[in-house]
Coordinates of C-alpha atoms and ligand atoms in Angstrom, one line a residue:
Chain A
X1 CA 0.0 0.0 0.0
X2 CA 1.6 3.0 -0.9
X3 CA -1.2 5.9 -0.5
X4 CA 0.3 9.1 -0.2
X5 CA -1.4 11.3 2.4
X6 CA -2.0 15.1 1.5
X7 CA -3.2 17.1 4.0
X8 CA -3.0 20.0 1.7
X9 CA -6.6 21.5 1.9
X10 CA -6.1 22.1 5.0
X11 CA -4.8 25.8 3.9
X12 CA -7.9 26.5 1.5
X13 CA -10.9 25.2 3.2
X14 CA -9.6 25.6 7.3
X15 CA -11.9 28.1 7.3
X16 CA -14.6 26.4 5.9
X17 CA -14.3 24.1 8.8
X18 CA -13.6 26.6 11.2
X19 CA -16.9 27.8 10.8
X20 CA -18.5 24.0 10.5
X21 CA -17.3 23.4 13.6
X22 CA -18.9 26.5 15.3
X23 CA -21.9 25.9 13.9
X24 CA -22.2 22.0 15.0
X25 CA -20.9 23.5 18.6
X26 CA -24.1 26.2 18.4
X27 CA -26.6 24.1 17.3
X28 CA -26.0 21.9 19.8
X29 CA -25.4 25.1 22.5
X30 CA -28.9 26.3 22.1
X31 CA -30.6 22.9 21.9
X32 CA -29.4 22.1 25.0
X33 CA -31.6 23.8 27.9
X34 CA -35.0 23.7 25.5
X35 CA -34.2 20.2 25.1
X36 CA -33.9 19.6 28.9
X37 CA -37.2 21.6 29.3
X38 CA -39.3 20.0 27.1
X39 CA -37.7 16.8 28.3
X40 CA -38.5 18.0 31.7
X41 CA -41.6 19.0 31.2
X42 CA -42.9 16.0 29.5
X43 CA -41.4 13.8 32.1
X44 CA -43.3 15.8 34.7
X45 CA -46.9 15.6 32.5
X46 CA -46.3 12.0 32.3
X47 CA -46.0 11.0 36.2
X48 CA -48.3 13.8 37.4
X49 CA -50.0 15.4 34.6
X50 CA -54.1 14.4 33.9
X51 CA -54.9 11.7 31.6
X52 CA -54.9 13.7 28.3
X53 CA -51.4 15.2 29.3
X54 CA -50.1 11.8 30.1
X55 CA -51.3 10.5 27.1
X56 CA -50.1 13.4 24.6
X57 CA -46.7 13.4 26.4
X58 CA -46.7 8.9 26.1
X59 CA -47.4 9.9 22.0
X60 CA -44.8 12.5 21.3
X61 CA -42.1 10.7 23.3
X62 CA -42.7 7.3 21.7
X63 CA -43.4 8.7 18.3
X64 CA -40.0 10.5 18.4
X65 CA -38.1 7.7 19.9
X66 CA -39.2 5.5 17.3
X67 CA -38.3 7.1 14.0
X68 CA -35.1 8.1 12.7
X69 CA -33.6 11.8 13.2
X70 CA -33.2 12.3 9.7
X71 CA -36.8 11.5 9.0
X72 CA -37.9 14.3 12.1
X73 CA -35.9 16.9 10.4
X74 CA -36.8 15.9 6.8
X75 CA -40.5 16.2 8.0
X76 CA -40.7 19.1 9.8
X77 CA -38.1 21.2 7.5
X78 CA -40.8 20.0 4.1
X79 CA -43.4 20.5 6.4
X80 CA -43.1 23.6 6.9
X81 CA -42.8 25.2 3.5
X82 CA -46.0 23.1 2.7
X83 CA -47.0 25.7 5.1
X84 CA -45.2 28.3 3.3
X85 CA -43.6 29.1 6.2
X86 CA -39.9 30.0 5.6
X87 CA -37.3 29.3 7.9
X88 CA -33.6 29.0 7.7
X89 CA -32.0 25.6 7.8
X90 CA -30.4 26.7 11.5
X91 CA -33.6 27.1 13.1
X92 CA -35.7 23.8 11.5
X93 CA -32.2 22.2 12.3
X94 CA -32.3 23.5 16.0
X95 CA -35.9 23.0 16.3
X96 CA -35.3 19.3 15.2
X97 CA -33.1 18.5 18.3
X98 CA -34.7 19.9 20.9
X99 CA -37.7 17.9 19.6
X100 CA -36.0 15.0 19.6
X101 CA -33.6 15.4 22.8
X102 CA -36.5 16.4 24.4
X103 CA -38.2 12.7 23.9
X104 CA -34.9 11.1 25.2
X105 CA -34.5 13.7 28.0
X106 CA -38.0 13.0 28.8
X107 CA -37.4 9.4 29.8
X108 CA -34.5 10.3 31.5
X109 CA -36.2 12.4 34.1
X110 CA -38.9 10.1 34.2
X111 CA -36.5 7.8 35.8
X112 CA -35.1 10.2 38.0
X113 CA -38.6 11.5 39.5
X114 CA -39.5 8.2 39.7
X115 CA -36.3 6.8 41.7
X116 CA -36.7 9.8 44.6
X117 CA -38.1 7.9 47.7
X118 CA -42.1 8.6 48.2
X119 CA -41.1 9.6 51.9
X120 CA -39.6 13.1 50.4
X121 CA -42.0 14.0 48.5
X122 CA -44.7 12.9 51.6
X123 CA -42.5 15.5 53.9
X124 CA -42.6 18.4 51.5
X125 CA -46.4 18.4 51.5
X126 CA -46.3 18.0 55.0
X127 CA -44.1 21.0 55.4
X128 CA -47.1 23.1 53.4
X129 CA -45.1 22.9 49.9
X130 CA -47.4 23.1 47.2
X131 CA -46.6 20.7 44.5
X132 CA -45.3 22.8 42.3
X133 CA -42.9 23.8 45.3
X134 CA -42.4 20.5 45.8
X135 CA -41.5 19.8 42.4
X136 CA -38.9 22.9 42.0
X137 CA -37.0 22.7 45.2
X138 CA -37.1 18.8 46.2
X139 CA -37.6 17.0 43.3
X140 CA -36.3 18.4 40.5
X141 CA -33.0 18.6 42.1
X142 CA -32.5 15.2 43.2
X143 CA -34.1 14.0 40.0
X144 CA -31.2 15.7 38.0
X145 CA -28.9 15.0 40.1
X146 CA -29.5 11.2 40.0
X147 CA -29.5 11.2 35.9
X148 CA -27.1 14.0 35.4
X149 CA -24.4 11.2 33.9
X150 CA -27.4 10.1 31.6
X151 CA -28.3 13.3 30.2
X152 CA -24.4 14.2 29.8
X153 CA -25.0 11.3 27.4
X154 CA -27.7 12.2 25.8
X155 CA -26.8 15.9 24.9
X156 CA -23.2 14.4 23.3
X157 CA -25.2 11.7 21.3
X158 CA -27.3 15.1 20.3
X159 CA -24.1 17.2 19.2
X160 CA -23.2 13.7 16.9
X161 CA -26.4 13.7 15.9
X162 CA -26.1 17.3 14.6
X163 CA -23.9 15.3 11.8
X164 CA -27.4 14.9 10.0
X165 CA -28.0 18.6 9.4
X166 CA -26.5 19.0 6.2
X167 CA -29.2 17.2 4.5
X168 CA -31.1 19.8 4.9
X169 CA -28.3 22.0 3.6
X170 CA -26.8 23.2 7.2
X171 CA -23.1 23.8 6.4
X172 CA -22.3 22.1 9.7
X173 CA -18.9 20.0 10.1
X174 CA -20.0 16.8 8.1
X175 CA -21.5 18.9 5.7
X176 CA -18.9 21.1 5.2
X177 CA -16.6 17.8 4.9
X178 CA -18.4 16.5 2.0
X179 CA -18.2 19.2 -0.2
X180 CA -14.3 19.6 0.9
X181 CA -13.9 15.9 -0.2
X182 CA -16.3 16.5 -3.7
X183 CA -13.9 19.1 -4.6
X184 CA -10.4 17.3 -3.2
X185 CA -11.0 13.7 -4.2
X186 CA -9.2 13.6 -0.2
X187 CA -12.0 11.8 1.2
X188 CA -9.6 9.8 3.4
X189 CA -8.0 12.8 5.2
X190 CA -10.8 14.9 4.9
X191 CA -12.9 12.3 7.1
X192 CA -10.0 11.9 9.6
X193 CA -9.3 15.6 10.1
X194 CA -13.3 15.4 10.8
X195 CA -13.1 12.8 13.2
X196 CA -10.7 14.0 15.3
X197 CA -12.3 17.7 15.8
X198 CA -15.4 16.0 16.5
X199 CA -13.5 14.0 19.4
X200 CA -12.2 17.2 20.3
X201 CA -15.2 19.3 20.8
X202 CA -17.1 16.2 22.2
X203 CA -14.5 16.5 24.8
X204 CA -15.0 19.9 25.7
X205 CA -18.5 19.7 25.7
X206 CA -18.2 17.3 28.1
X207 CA -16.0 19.2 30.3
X208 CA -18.3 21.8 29.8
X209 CA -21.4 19.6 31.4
X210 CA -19.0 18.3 34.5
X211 CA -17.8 21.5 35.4
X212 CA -21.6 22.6 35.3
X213 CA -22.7 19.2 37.5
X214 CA -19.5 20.7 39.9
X215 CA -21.4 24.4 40.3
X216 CA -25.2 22.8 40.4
X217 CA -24.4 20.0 43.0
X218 CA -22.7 21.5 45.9
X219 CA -23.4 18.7 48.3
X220 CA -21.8 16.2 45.2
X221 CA -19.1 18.9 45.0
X222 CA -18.0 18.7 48.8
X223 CA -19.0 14.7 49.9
X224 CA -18.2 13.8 46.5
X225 CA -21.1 10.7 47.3
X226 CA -23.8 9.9 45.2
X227 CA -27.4 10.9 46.2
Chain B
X1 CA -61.1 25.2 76.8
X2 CA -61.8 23.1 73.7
X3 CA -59.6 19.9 72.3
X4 CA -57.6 21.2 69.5
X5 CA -57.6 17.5 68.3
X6 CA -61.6 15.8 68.4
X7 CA -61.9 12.4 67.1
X8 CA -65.5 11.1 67.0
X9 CA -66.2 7.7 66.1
X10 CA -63.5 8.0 63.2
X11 CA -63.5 5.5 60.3
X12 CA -61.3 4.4 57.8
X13 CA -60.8 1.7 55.1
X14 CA -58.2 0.6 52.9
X15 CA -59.8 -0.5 50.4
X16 CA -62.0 -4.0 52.1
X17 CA -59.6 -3.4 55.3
X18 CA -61.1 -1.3 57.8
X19 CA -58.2 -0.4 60.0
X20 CA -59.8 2.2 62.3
X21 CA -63.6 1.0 63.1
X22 CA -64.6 4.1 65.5
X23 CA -62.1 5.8 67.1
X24 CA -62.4 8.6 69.4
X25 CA -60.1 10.7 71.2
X26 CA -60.0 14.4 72.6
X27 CA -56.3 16.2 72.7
X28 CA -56.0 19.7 74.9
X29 CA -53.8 22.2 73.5
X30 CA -50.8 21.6 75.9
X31 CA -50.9 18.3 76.5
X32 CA -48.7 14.8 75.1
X33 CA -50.7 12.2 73.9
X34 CA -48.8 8.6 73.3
X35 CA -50.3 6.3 70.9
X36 CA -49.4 2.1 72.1
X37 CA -51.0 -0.6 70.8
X38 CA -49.3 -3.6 68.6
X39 CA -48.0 -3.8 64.9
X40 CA -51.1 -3.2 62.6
X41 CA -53.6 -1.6 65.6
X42 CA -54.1 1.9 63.5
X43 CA -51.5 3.7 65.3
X44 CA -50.1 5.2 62.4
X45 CA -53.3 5.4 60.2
X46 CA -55.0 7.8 63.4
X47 CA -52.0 9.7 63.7
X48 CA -51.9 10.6 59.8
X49 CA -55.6 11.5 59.8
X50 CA -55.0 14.3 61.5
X51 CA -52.8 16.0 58.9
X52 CA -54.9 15.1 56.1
X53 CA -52.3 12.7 55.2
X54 CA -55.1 9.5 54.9
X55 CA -59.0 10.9 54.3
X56 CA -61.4 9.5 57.0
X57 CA -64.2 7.8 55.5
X58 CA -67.3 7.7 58.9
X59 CA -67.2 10.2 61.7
X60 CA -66.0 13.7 62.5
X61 CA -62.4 14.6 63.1
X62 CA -61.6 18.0 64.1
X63 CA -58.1 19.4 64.2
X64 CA -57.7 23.2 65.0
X65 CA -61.1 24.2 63.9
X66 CA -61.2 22.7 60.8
X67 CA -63.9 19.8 59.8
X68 CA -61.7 17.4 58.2
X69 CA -64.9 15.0 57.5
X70 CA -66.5 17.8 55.7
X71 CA -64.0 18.3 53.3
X72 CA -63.1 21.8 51.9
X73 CA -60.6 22.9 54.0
X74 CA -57.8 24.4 53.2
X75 CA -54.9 21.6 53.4
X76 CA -51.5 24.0 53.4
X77 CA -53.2 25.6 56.3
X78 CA -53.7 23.0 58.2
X79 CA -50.2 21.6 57.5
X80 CA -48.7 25.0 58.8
X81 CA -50.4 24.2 61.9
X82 CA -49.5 20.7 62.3
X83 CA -46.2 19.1 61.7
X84 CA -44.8 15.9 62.2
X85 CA -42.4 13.6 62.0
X86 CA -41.5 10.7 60.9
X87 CA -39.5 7.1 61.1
X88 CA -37.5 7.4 58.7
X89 CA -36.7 11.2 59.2
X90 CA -36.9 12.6 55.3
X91 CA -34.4 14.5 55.2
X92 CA -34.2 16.3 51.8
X93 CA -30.6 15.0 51.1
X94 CA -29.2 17.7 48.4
X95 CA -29.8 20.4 51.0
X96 CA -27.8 21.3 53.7
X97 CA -29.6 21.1 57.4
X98 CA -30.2 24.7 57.5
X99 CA -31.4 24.8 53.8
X100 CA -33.6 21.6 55.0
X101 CA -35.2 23.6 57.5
X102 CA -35.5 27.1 55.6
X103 CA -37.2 25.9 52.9
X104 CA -40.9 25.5 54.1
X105 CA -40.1 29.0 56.0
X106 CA -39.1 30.6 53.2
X107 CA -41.3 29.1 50.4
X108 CA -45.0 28.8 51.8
X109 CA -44.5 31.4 54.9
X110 CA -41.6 34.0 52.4
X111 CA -39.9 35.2 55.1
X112 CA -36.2 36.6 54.2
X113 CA -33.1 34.3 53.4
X114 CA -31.6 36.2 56.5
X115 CA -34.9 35.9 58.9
X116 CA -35.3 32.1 57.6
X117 CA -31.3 31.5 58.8
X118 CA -31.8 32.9 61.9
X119 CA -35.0 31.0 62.6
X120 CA -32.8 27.6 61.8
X121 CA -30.4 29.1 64.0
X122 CA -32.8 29.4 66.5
X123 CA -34.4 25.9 66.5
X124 CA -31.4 24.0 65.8
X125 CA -29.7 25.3 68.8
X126 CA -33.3 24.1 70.3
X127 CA -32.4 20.6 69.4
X128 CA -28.9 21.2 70.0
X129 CA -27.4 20.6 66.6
X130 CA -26.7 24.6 65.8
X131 CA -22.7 23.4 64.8
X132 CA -24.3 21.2 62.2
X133 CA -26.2 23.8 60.5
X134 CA -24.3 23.6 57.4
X135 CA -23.3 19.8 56.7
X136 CA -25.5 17.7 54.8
X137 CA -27.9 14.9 56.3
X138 CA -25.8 12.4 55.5
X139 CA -22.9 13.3 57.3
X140 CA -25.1 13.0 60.6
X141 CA -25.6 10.1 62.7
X142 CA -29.5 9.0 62.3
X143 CA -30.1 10.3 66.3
X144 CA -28.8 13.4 65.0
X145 CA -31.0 13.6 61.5
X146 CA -33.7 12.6 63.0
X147 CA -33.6 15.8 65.4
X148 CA -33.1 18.2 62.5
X149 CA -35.9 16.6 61.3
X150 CA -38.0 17.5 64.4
X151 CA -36.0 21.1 63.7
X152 CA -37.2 21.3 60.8
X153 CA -41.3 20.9 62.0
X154 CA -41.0 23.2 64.4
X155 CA -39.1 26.2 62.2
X156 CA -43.0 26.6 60.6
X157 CA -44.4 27.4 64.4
X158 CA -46.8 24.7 64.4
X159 CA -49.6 24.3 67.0
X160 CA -49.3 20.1 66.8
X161 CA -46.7 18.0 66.6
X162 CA -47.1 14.4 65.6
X163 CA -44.5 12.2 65.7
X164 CA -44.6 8.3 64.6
X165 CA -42.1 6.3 66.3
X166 CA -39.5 8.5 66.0
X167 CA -36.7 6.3 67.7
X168 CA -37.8 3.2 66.0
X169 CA -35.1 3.7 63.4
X170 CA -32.6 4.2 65.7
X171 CA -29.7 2.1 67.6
X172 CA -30.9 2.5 71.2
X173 CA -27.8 4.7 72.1
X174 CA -28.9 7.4 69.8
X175 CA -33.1 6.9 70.8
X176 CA -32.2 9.1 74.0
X177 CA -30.7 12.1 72.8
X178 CA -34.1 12.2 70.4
X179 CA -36.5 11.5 73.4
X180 CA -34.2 13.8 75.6
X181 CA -35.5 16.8 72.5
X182 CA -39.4 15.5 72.4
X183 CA -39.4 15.8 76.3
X184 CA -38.1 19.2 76.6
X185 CA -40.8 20.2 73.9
X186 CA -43.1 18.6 76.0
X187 CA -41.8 20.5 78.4
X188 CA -42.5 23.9 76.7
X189 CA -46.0 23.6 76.5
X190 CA -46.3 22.0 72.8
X191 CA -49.2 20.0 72.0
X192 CA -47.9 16.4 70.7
X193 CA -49.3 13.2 69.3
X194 CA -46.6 10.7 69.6
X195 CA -46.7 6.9 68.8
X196 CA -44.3 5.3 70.4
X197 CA -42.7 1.8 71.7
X198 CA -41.2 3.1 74.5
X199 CA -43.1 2.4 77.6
X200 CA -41.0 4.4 80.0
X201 CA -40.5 6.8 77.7
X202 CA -45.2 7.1 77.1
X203 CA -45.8 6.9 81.0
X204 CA -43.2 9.5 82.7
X205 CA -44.5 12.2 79.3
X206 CA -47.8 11.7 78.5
X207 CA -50.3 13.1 80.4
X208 CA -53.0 10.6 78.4
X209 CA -51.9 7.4 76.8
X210 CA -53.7 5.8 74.2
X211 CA -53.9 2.1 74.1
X212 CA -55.0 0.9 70.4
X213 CA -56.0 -2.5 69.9
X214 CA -58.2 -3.4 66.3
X215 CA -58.6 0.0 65.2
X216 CA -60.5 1.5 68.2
X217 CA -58.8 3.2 71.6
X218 CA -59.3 0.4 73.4
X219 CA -58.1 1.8 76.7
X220 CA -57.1 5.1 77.3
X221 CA -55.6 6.6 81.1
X222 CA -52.5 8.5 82.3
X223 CA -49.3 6.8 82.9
X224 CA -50.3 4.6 85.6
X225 CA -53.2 2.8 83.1
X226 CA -49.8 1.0 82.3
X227 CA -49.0 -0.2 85.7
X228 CA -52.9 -1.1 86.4
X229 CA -54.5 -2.5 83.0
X230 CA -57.9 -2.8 83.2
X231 CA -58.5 -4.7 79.9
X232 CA -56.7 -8.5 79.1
X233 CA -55.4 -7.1 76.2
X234 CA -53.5 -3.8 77.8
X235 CA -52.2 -6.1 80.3
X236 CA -51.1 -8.6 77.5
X237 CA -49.2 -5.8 75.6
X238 CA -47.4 -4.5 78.8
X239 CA -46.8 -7.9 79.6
X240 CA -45.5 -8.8 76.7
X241 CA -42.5 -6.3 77.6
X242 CA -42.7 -4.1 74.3
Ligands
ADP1 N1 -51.8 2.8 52.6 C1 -52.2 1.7 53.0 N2 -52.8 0.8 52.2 C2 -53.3 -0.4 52.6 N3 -53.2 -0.8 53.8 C3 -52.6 0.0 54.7 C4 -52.1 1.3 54.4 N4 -51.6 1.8 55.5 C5 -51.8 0.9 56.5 N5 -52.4 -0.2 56.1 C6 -52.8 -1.3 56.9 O1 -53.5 -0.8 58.0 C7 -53.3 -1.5 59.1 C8 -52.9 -0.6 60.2 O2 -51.7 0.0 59.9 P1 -50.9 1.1 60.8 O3 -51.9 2.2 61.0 O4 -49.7 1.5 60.1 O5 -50.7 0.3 62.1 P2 -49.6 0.6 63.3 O6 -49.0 2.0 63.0 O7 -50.4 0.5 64.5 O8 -48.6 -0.5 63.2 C9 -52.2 -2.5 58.8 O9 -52.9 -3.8 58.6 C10 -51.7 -2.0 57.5 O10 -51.2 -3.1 56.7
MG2 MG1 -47.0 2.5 62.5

């Protein structure tokens, strides 16, 4: 095998991936906290909601957990000019994932709310919490806390994910490296220099999300003991 | 001076199980009740009707001036007046003890974050755990947790305490220091419910003790009831050394 590497585009299309790479890292930025609020929210509409809420949140999660990404975005990006409504490829892209997220992120919580001892929840609304109190300030937080490794997960499968984008013509990383490798024939390198700044910005992003979990858990921050 | 606590001929079912078949009981304002009776006898159920934590299903039940049979009051009020505690202590574990106990203060009552320290400054050093006001519950022993958790009740100025066997939990060197805390509330006037295992503990406290035996107070005296049963079944219980 004597394939000769050349690394040579590089020079004229850094930039090009330069600003790939942003835009995979701001997709996935501002997908983030809708995606945990829907998620959330969902999660909380299944265990507590009333029957219709229970049953709209069961449809969307299961609907969206069952069908490919690509198919999500295809749908609601066509969708949506049948609609005539125009949007840019950024927002259908970002709307996409915190859809989708959001179904995953729903389950999630679901298991965290449900793994908090009924005992807690019994002495909040004995203290005179309302339930919505009782959800913000001693449910929620042990619920997140309990899952946070989980949804650390979940939000680097969704920045991976983001790889998908360009088919709707979002000049994110991947897409930006296939039209590198249609006009270099460097397919090889091109993919390579791809994967490895993927790996690097999955990295930060997941130094990003422990250094959060360090300043939203104090008590994990001090005892350093699981909850 | 009327009972704060009035049970009349109270009823209540779990589903085909009819665990309390016609209790009733007066509590004064200023006065310890114990609860005694054997595993199963409705201690617990009785005690958690009167927060509104089970629903009665026959008789009255009045606690504090509210008709609980009737329905339609208003629950966070009564559980501002009534606190309790329980077994297994419920701490909330991701806050610190003086978060724990600020949290009802601050939320349902919104007092100040400064007011609402000084108010767990205040009732921790009641229970004498002020130097652990800003660990975590699990770095306590369970004597100590469980007195934070009695802290914790008593930072919303109740009128009624409730407590179901608090030291049950417990290894028997740490039940003192909790029952050392319930006495000297008992002490300062509070009106308390307890149920409770320890004889000793019921008859040199209570001013009435409740013996419950099939869902109904089967016998109910002041601390020397214990000493002279008048039922078979009272003098089986104490008998039986529990
Ligand atoms: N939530 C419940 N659902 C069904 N049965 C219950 C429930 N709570 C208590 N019971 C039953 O009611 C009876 C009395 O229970 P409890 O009041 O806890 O007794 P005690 O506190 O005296 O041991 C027991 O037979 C218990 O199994
Ligand atoms: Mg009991």
């Amino acid at each position: 095998m004597n394939y000769e590497f050349d690394f040579s585009f590089l020079g004229e299309y850094g930039q090009d991936l330069w600003d790939g790479t942003l835009l995979t890292l701001w997709m996935t930025a501002v997908s983030i906290i809708p995606g945990f609020v829907v998620g959330t929210a969902c999660a909380v509409g299944r265990l507590y909601g009333p029957p219709w809420v229970r049953k709209a949140a069961t449809v969307y999660v299961e609907a969206i957990r069952n069908t490919p990404l690509v198919i999500q975005v295809f749908w609601l990006f066509f969708g949506l000019a049948v609609l005539s409504v125009r949007i840019d490829a950024f927002y259908a892209a970002v709307i996409a994932l915190v859809i989708n997220v959001g179904a995953y992120t729903a389950e999630i919580m679901r298991a965290g709310f449900e793994s908090i001892p009924k005992g807690q929840i019994e002495a909040a609304s004995c203290l005179a919490l309302s339930r919505w109190q009782s959800l913000l300030y001693v449910q929620l937080p042990q619920a997140v806390e309990r899952v946070y490794p989980a949804l650390v997960s979940q939000f680097i499968l969704m920045m991976l994910a983001t790889s998908i984008m360009s088919q709707i013509s979002a000049p994110e990383l991947t897409g930006v490296a296939y039209q590198i490798q249609a006009f270099t024939f460097r397919g090889f390198e091109v993919y390579l220099v791809i994967a490895v700044i993927y790996l690097a910005v999955v990295t930060l992003l997941r130094a990003i999300l422990t250094g959060l979990g360090k300043v939203i858990f104090p008590r994990r921050r001090r005892l350093g003991t699981p909850l | 001076m009327e009972p704060i606590v009035r049970f009349k001929d109270v009823r209540k079912s779990f589903g085909t199980l009819e665990v309390l078949k016609g209790v009733t009981l007066d509590i004064m304002p200023g006065t310890v009740t114990a609860l005694i009776g054997r595993s199963g006898s409705g201690k617990s159920t009785a005690l958690r009707c009167i927060n509104a934590l089970e629903q009665i299903n026959g008789g009255e039940l009045h606690v504090c001036g509210r008709a609980l049979h009737n329905g339609g009051f208003d629950l966070r009020a009564l559980r501002q007046d009534v606190g309790i505690v329980f077994q297994s202590y419920n701490l909330f574990p991701h806050l610190t003890v003086a978060q724990n106990i600020m949290l009802a203060p601050r939320r349902v009552k919104k007092i100040g974050k400064d007011e609402a320290r000084a108010l767990a400054e205040e009732v921790l050093s009641q229970v004498g755990l002020l130097e652990k006001a800003d660990n975590y519950p699990e770095q306590l022993s369970g004597g100590q947790q469980q007195r934070v958790a009695i802290a914790r009740s008593l930072a919303m100025k109740p009128k009624l305490m409730l407590f179901d066997e608090v030291t049950s939990a417990l290894d028997p060197e740490l039940t003192g220091e909790v029952l050392k805390v319930i006495e000297k509330l008992a002490e300062s006037g509070m009106t308390m419910v307890l149920v409770t295992h320890e004889m000793n503990f019921a008859e040199r406290v209570a001013d009435q003790i409740a013996f419950m035996h099939h869902g109904t107070v089967w016998e109910l005296g002041s601390g020397e009831m214990l000493r002279a049963p008048k039922t078979p079944e009272l003098q089986q219980f104490v008998g039986s050394g529990l």
